[in-house]
XYZ file of C-alpha atoms in Angstrom:
467
model
C 13.988 -7.021 35.357
C 14.651 -5.672 31.859
C 16.724 -2.554 31.386
C 14.860 0.646 30.571
C 14.144 0.841 26.844
C 16.977 -1.451 25.771
C 17.465 -2.759 22.230
C 14.652 -5.270 22.785
C 12.209 -2.669 24.101
C 8.601 -3.922 23.742
C 9.824 -7.241 22.270
C 9.069 -10.056 24.692
C 9.556 -13.185 22.555
C 12.334 -14.622 20.430
C 10.146 -14.388 17.338
C 9.234 -10.741 17.980
C 12.886 -9.849 18.452
C 13.898 -11.638 15.247
C 11.106 -10.060 13.194
C 12.024 -6.597 14.386
C 15.813 -6.740 14.200
C 16.039 -8.744 10.963
C 13.143 -7.293 8.964
C 11.600 -4.109 10.387
C 14.385 -2.172 12.079
C 16.313 -0.990 9.043
C 13.478 -0.465 6.590
C 13.264 3.095 5.207
C 10.380 5.443 5.967
C 7.756 6.997 3.735
C 5.797 9.503 5.777
C 2.659 9.949 3.716
C 0.963 12.372 6.126
C 2.688 15.022 8.221
C 2.461 18.723 9.049
C 6.102 19.690 8.667
C 6.711 23.121 7.170
C 8.353 22.687 3.726
C 10.007 26.081 4.032
C 11.939 24.842 7.064
C 13.149 21.876 5.004
C 14.279 24.055 2.116
C 16.005 26.561 4.378
C 17.436 23.668 6.426
C 16.330 25.272 9.648
C 18.665 25.036 12.617
C 17.359 25.196 16.158
C 19.041 27.077 18.977
C 17.861 24.659 21.652
C 15.831 21.532 22.341
C 12.740 23.503 23.372
C 12.437 24.996 19.888
C 12.529 21.638 18.140
C 10.668 19.683 20.831
C 8.000 21.902 22.387
C 7.204 24.513 19.751
C 3.792 23.686 18.314
C 3.570 20.268 20.004
C 0.043 20.155 21.386
C 0.594 16.581 22.591
C 3.140 17.888 25.106
C 1.265 21.117 25.867
C -1.750 19.081 26.912
C 0.226 17.033 29.426
C 2.109 20.009 30.869
C -1.268 21.651 31.589
C -2.353 18.387 33.208
C 0.585 18.767 35.580
C -0.794 22.054 36.866
C 1.700 24.295 35.075
C 0.961 27.937 34.263
C 0.325 28.686 30.580
C 3.312 31.027 30.369
C 5.555 27.950 30.634
C 3.652 26.220 27.824
C 2.711 28.701 25.101
C 3.594 31.936 26.889
C 6.641 34.133 27.278
C 8.689 32.072 29.737
C 12.258 31.322 28.670
C 12.980 28.232 26.594
C 15.033 26.826 29.464
C 12.159 27.245 31.925
C 9.707 25.662 29.479
C 12.029 22.685 29.089
C 12.269 22.325 32.862
C 8.484 22.186 33.182
C 8.323 19.540 30.465
C 11.024 17.474 32.182
C 9.112 17.631 35.463
C 5.886 16.696 33.700
C 7.498 13.716 31.995
C 8.264 12.163 35.387
C 4.502 11.772 35.887
C 3.849 10.345 32.405
C 4.290 6.672 33.296
C 2.403 4.590 30.712
C 1.996 7.537 28.329
C 3.411 7.172 24.796
C 5.064 10.572 25.161
C 7.398 9.007 27.703
C 8.500 6.425 25.168
C 8.613 8.812 22.191
C 10.649 11.369 24.114
C 13.240 8.866 25.226
C 13.474 7.239 21.802
C 14.168 10.697 20.373
C 16.814 11.377 23.027
C 18.484 8.051 22.239
C 18.359 8.105 18.456
C 19.120 11.759 17.752
C 21.174 12.838 20.758
C 22.741 9.602 22.034
C 21.287 10.044 25.530
C 20.641 6.729 27.298
C 19.451 8.008 30.657
C 16.013 9.300 31.474
C 14.681 12.819 31.534
C 13.345 14.241 34.798
C 13.436 17.476 36.693
C 16.756 16.426 38.190
C 18.402 15.525 34.853
C 16.940 18.419 32.872
C 20.124 20.509 32.972
C 22.267 17.602 31.748
C 19.869 16.806 28.898
C 19.458 20.493 28.000
C 23.195 20.947 27.617
C 23.734 17.689 25.706
C 20.932 18.307 23.208
C 21.823 21.946 22.658
C 25.452 21.087 21.986
C 24.337 18.619 19.298
C 21.858 21.095 17.788
C 24.391 23.891 17.702
C 27.043 21.541 16.395
C 25.386 21.104 13.026
C 22.068 19.265 13.454
C 19.400 20.704 11.185
C 16.011 19.953 9.707
C 17.506 18.074 6.763
C 20.019 16.140 8.841
C 17.267 14.928 11.171
C 15.258 13.699 8.187
C 18.310 11.934 6.755
C 19.217 10.407 10.138
C 15.705 8.919 10.212
C 16.164 7.099 6.883
C 13.220 8.937 5.349
C 12.916 8.486 1.586
C 9.756 10.527 0.998
C 7.372 12.687 2.974
C 4.085 14.405 2.185
C 3.299 17.741 3.776
C -0.215 19.190 4.212
C -1.117 22.029 1.854
C -4.087 24.228 1.071
C -5.351 24.451 -2.543
C -4.447 28.145 -2.647
C -0.829 27.543 -1.593
C 1.869 28.439 -4.115
C 3.988 25.330 -3.311
C 7.055 27.497 -3.885
C 9.069 25.677 -1.232
C 8.281 22.291 -2.746
C 9.538 23.568 -6.092
C 12.752 24.818 -4.518
C 13.335 21.539 -2.677
C 12.741 19.546 -5.862
C 15.297 21.688 -7.699
C 17.919 21.256 -4.973
C 20.176 18.375 -6.021
C 21.949 18.353 -2.646
C 18.879 16.879 -0.909
C 17.613 13.553 -2.212
C 14.559 13.073 0.032
C 11.339 13.626 -1.898
C 9.055 16.239 -0.335
C 5.627 16.165 -1.981
C 2.556 18.295 -1.315
C -0.672 16.731 -0.094
C -3.985 18.357 -0.930
C -5.980 19.556 2.124
C -9.105 21.494 0.945
C -10.633 21.892 4.409
C -11.059 25.672 4.131
C -12.810 25.371 0.762
C -15.459 23.032 2.153
C -16.265 25.033 5.305
C -18.989 27.559 4.377
C -20.062 27.695 8.026
C -16.834 29.496 8.962
C -16.984 33.318 9.323
C -13.833 33.695 7.206
C -15.165 31.618 4.303
C -15.690 34.490 1.847
C -12.196 35.785 2.541
C -10.841 32.355 1.762
C -12.774 32.163 -1.523
C -11.142 35.432 -2.596
C -7.744 33.880 -1.956
C -8.710 30.758 -3.915
C -10.006 32.890 -6.798
C -6.627 34.595 -7.040
C -4.752 31.302 -6.978
C -6.988 29.730 -9.636
C -7.253 32.965 -11.643
C -10.967 32.463 -11.970
C -14.174 33.937 -10.586
C -15.986 31.737 -8.071
C -19.640 32.756 -8.340
C -21.301 29.346 -8.102
C -20.720 25.907 -6.637
C -19.860 24.635 -10.115
C -17.267 27.409 -10.385
C -15.845 26.437 -6.983
C -15.334 22.857 -8.156
C -13.856 24.100 -11.432
C -11.365 26.294 -9.553
C -10.395 23.396 -7.303
C -9.847 21.154 -10.317
C -7.488 23.753 -11.787
C -5.556 23.813 -8.545
C -5.501 20.011 -8.469
C -3.890 20.050 -11.900
C -1.195 22.328 -10.498
C -0.704 20.159 -7.410
C -0.427 17.077 -9.630
C 2.268 18.818 -11.672
C 4.198 19.179 -8.394
C 3.979 15.459 -7.651
C 0.887 15.454 -5.454
C -1.020 12.176 -5.411
C -2.595 12.302 -1.934
C -5.525 14.240 -0.513
C -6.550 14.634 3.104
C -9.873 15.642 4.642
C -10.629 16.420 8.260
C -14.331 15.798 8.852
C -16.578 15.799 11.898
C -17.813 12.505 10.469
C -18.155 10.957 7.018
C -21.551 12.290 6.026
C -23.917 11.476 3.198
C -26.868 13.858 3.263
C -29.238 13.612 0.248
C -29.189 16.724 -1.934
C -29.962 18.055 -5.395
C -27.654 20.181 -7.503
C -30.141 23.055 -7.375
C -30.126 22.928 -3.572
C -26.334 23.135 -3.453
C -26.234 26.087 -5.839
C -28.868 27.899 -3.758
C -26.959 27.236 -0.519
C -23.725 28.493 -2.062
C -25.386 31.597 -3.550
C -26.839 32.544 -0.169
C -23.449 32.146 1.505
C -21.778 34.220 -1.244
C -24.292 36.959 -0.536
C -23.192 37.033 3.092
C -26.021 34.921 4.457
C -25.862 32.037 6.887
C -26.662 28.384 6.314
C -28.305 25.801 8.544
C -26.609 22.687 9.867
C -28.614 20.550 7.433
C -27.540 22.755 4.538
C -23.932 22.535 5.719
C -24.125 18.734 5.639
C -25.665 18.771 2.154
C -22.929 21.113 0.917
C -20.140 19.012 2.393
C -21.618 15.802 0.985
C -21.761 17.319 -2.500
C -18.238 18.700 -2.097
C -16.810 15.326 -1.044
C -18.560 13.474 -3.857
C -17.329 15.919 -6.503
C -13.754 15.773 -5.239
C -13.869 12.018 -4.715
C -14.701 11.626 -8.394
C -11.793 13.849 -9.337
C -9.403 11.874 -7.092
C -10.433 8.704 -8.893
C -9.896 10.380 -12.249
C -6.431 11.579 -11.224
C -5.558 8.297 -9.467
C -5.018 10.063 -6.137
C -5.431 8.509 -2.698
C -8.165 10.040 -0.530
C -7.503 10.191 3.210
C -10.390 10.945 5.571
C -9.758 11.735 9.230
C -12.866 11.987 11.397
C -14.180 11.657 14.933
C -12.640 14.755 16.543
C -14.286 17.640 18.382
C -11.909 20.576 18.170
C -11.119 23.658 20.248
C -13.219 22.714 23.257
C -11.661 25.100 25.753
C -12.714 28.520 24.482
C -10.289 30.434 26.682
C -7.295 28.423 25.460
C -8.506 28.563 21.850
C -8.883 32.344 21.944
C -5.410 32.825 23.398
C -3.441 30.095 21.594
C -5.495 29.372 18.481
C -6.218 26.080 16.761
C -4.104 23.008 17.550
C -3.603 24.242 21.095
C -4.111 20.890 22.775
C -7.819 21.194 23.627
C -9.339 18.728 21.157
C -11.100 15.484 22.089
C -12.790 12.392 20.704
C -16.223 12.877 19.141
C -18.271 9.699 19.447
C -20.832 10.628 16.774
C -19.903 8.918 13.517
C -22.831 7.100 11.851
C -21.346 4.173 9.959
C -24.463 4.066 7.766
C -23.573 7.416 6.193
C -19.911 6.471 5.772
C -20.971 3.363 3.851
C -23.461 5.399 1.797
C -20.776 7.939 0.863
C -18.391 5.269 -0.382
C -21.246 3.608 -2.250
C -22.218 6.890 -3.936
C -18.778 6.875 -5.562
C -18.574 3.111 -6.099
C -21.933 2.978 -7.927
C -20.395 4.792 -10.871
C -16.981 3.152 -10.444
C -15.465 6.436 -9.244
C -14.302 5.411 -5.771
C -10.599 6.250 -5.339
C -8.166 4.434 -3.110
C -9.320 5.562 0.314
C -7.924 5.525 3.855
C -10.309 5.970 6.797
C -9.035 7.114 10.201
C -11.268 7.587 13.227
C -10.177 9.229 16.444
C -12.706 7.052 18.266
C -11.301 3.524 18.752
C -14.868 2.235 19.069
C -15.230 2.839 15.310
C -12.604 0.246 14.373
C -14.999 -2.663 13.854
C -17.393 -0.529 11.799
C -14.529 0.657 9.600
C -13.219 -2.894 9.296
C -16.554 -4.182 8.031
C -17.228 -1.217 5.725
C -13.863 -1.363 3.949
C -14.509 -5.016 3.136
C -17.596 -4.000 1.161
C -15.658 -1.869 -1.321
C -12.452 -3.754 -2.116
C -11.807 -4.675 -5.735
C -9.157 -6.004 -8.092
C -7.667 -2.586 -8.884
C -5.457 -2.522 -5.769
C -4.767 -4.930 -2.922
C -6.279 -3.235 0.116
C -7.836 -0.461 -1.966
C -9.882 0.784 1.002
C -7.738 0.949 4.130
C -8.306 1.422 7.812
C -5.701 4.018 8.699
C -3.201 3.558 11.491
C -4.146 4.302 15.094
C -4.579 8.057 14.992
C -3.682 10.827 17.447
C -5.052 9.811 20.863
C -4.734 6.168 19.811
C -1.089 6.036 18.690
C 0.089 4.270 21.845
C 0.850 0.622 22.564
C -2.718 -0.361 23.410
C -4.263 1.698 20.603
C -1.903 0.392 17.922
C -2.306 -3.182 19.109
C -6.098 -2.912 19.142
C -6.234 -1.265 15.708
C -4.039 -3.921 14.097
C -5.885 -6.717 15.896
C -9.250 -5.406 14.709
C -7.950 -5.067 11.160
C -6.543 -8.596 11.324
C -9.832 -9.940 12.645
C -11.924 -8.358 9.913
C -9.585 -7.919 6.948
C -6.049 -8.503 5.695
C -3.427 -7.103 8.046
C -0.724 -8.158 5.580
C -1.927 -5.438 3.154
C -1.891 -2.679 5.808
C 0.062 0.450 4.776
C 1.413 1.063 8.261
C 2.511 4.118 10.202
C 2.686 7.857 9.595
C 3.859 10.660 11.883
C 1.002 13.210 11.556
C 3.498 15.533 13.232
C 5.049 18.997 13.018
C 8.343 17.839 14.506
C 11.520 16.781 12.710
C 12.242 14.389 15.588
C 9.009 12.419 15.432
C 10.209 9.695 13.067
C 10.964 7.461 16.033
C 7.199 6.905 16.098
C 7.812 4.550 13.181
C 10.253 2.582 15.328
C 7.725 2.508 18.167
C 5.039 1.243 15.775
C 7.288 -1.391 14.218
C 8.263 -2.782 17.620
C 4.603 -3.055 18.630
C 3.723 -4.678 15.291
C 6.497 -7.260 15.641
C 5.484 -8.000 19.224
C 1.895 -8.599 18.109
C 2.713 -10.777 15.108
C 5.541 -12.544 16.928
C 3.121 -13.424 19.710
C 0.720 -15.028 17.251
C 3.557 -17.107 15.807
C 4.841 -18.143 19.241
C 1.305 -19.128 20.225
C 0.855 -21.337 17.178
C -1.732 -19.038 15.625
C 0.377 -18.463 12.499
C 3.119 -20.662 11.052
C 6.799 -19.835 11.478
C 6.977 -19.343 7.708
C 9.980 -17.047 7.482
C 9.501 -16.069 3.848
C 5.920 -14.934 4.366
C 6.645 -13.276 7.696
C 9.446 -11.267 6.099
C 7.067 -10.149 3.343
C 4.408 -9.113 5.879
C 6.767 -7.256 8.220
C 8.628 -5.409 5.465
C 5.331 -4.715 3.728
C 3.642 -3.076 6.712
C 6.854 -1.217 7.591
C 7.451 0.292 4.143
C 6.754 -1.695 0.980
C 2.954 -1.658 1.141
C 2.824 2.143 1.361
C 5.222 2.521 -1.574
C 3.045 0.183 -3.647
C -0.289 1.647 -2.504
C 0.580 5.285 -3.149
C 2.612 4.394 -6.246
C 5.536 6.404 -4.918
C 8.673 6.540 -7.041
C 11.387 5.982 -4.417
């Protein structure tokens, strides 16, 4: 029997072990999509205890603690940090087979030097050990540096000032690049009750009146110019699905005018508006040479009671299985027809979409970039051993796995960079297995290129990061 999570964790063959330890293990990290607060990086936030850094805002963990029958006060309520940690430790005992079990113990090993396992019985020991380390000098910046991160992209609204990014960039004592990523979700959501309030905020940021759809796009372009001046080269969109509803410009202006007047719009009009919005911005991304990320296939805030008490990102989201591949292909084609399709990454929360994505991306590749259209890494509910293996296998079956840009954290936690280690171990196990089985030659030079590429080099090349 193997030891629990030893140095060869998840690596079952000689080839897998060699690929990981010789090529993947020590590669740096570029985290091209995360939700870390840039202010906390600039201020080098220090945490009083492990609950603050581990459980605050982590809807992955909240979801599982609820599944263990725990009262909400121990999750998002007013219970003490020590009591919340105890409930998480007791929950983790039941999480056999869940990636949170692996992530949590990788974090305990790599950041706190703890080689045991967390349970209700060991909670006090782990609490004291972690808190001593945190209070002994660990901070937001030191965790990033310990993780060998060279660059990370936060997630930022077009109306944001990016003041913290500017301060980080001017700070010569911190050499990790922290770049903004453009997330215009609020600007493309006219169905939301707060939409007009948001437009007022965007008007102030762009210093321009937004009285038409054309003016909205103009204001966003001005803000994109500002974001680009701050190093931004990545956009991100969260969509119900990638839609392509036929529309005319006059229709879009009429829809926008009615919403500006305080009226409501129909679901069909919403889809037309969002299609027009995504096409206009897609063209601008191509012009600016930005990467467009599209995340889709999620149904959010399903438990109304939890949503009303906790808010968004409370751990009550699920997979949405409605994602017509026909419209996704039509959207990409609408941009490709005029040679305005930017580098694009497609992520679906539904693993059943992998084959559709794999076949669609093959329709729109060209000589401008190797792997110009990417299937994104296994996202959210899929970033576990089975999900990552299936995503990479599907991509290998239908495209070029060697051009894959690899892992991202998609996290709010400074400790989540061990997810890259988890991913790299799974990748090396998969590829090592193919080599051991005679399905790919033991060509060390090419294997090194593939492993280092997926771990780090491909993302640096694809995003054109200066690191």
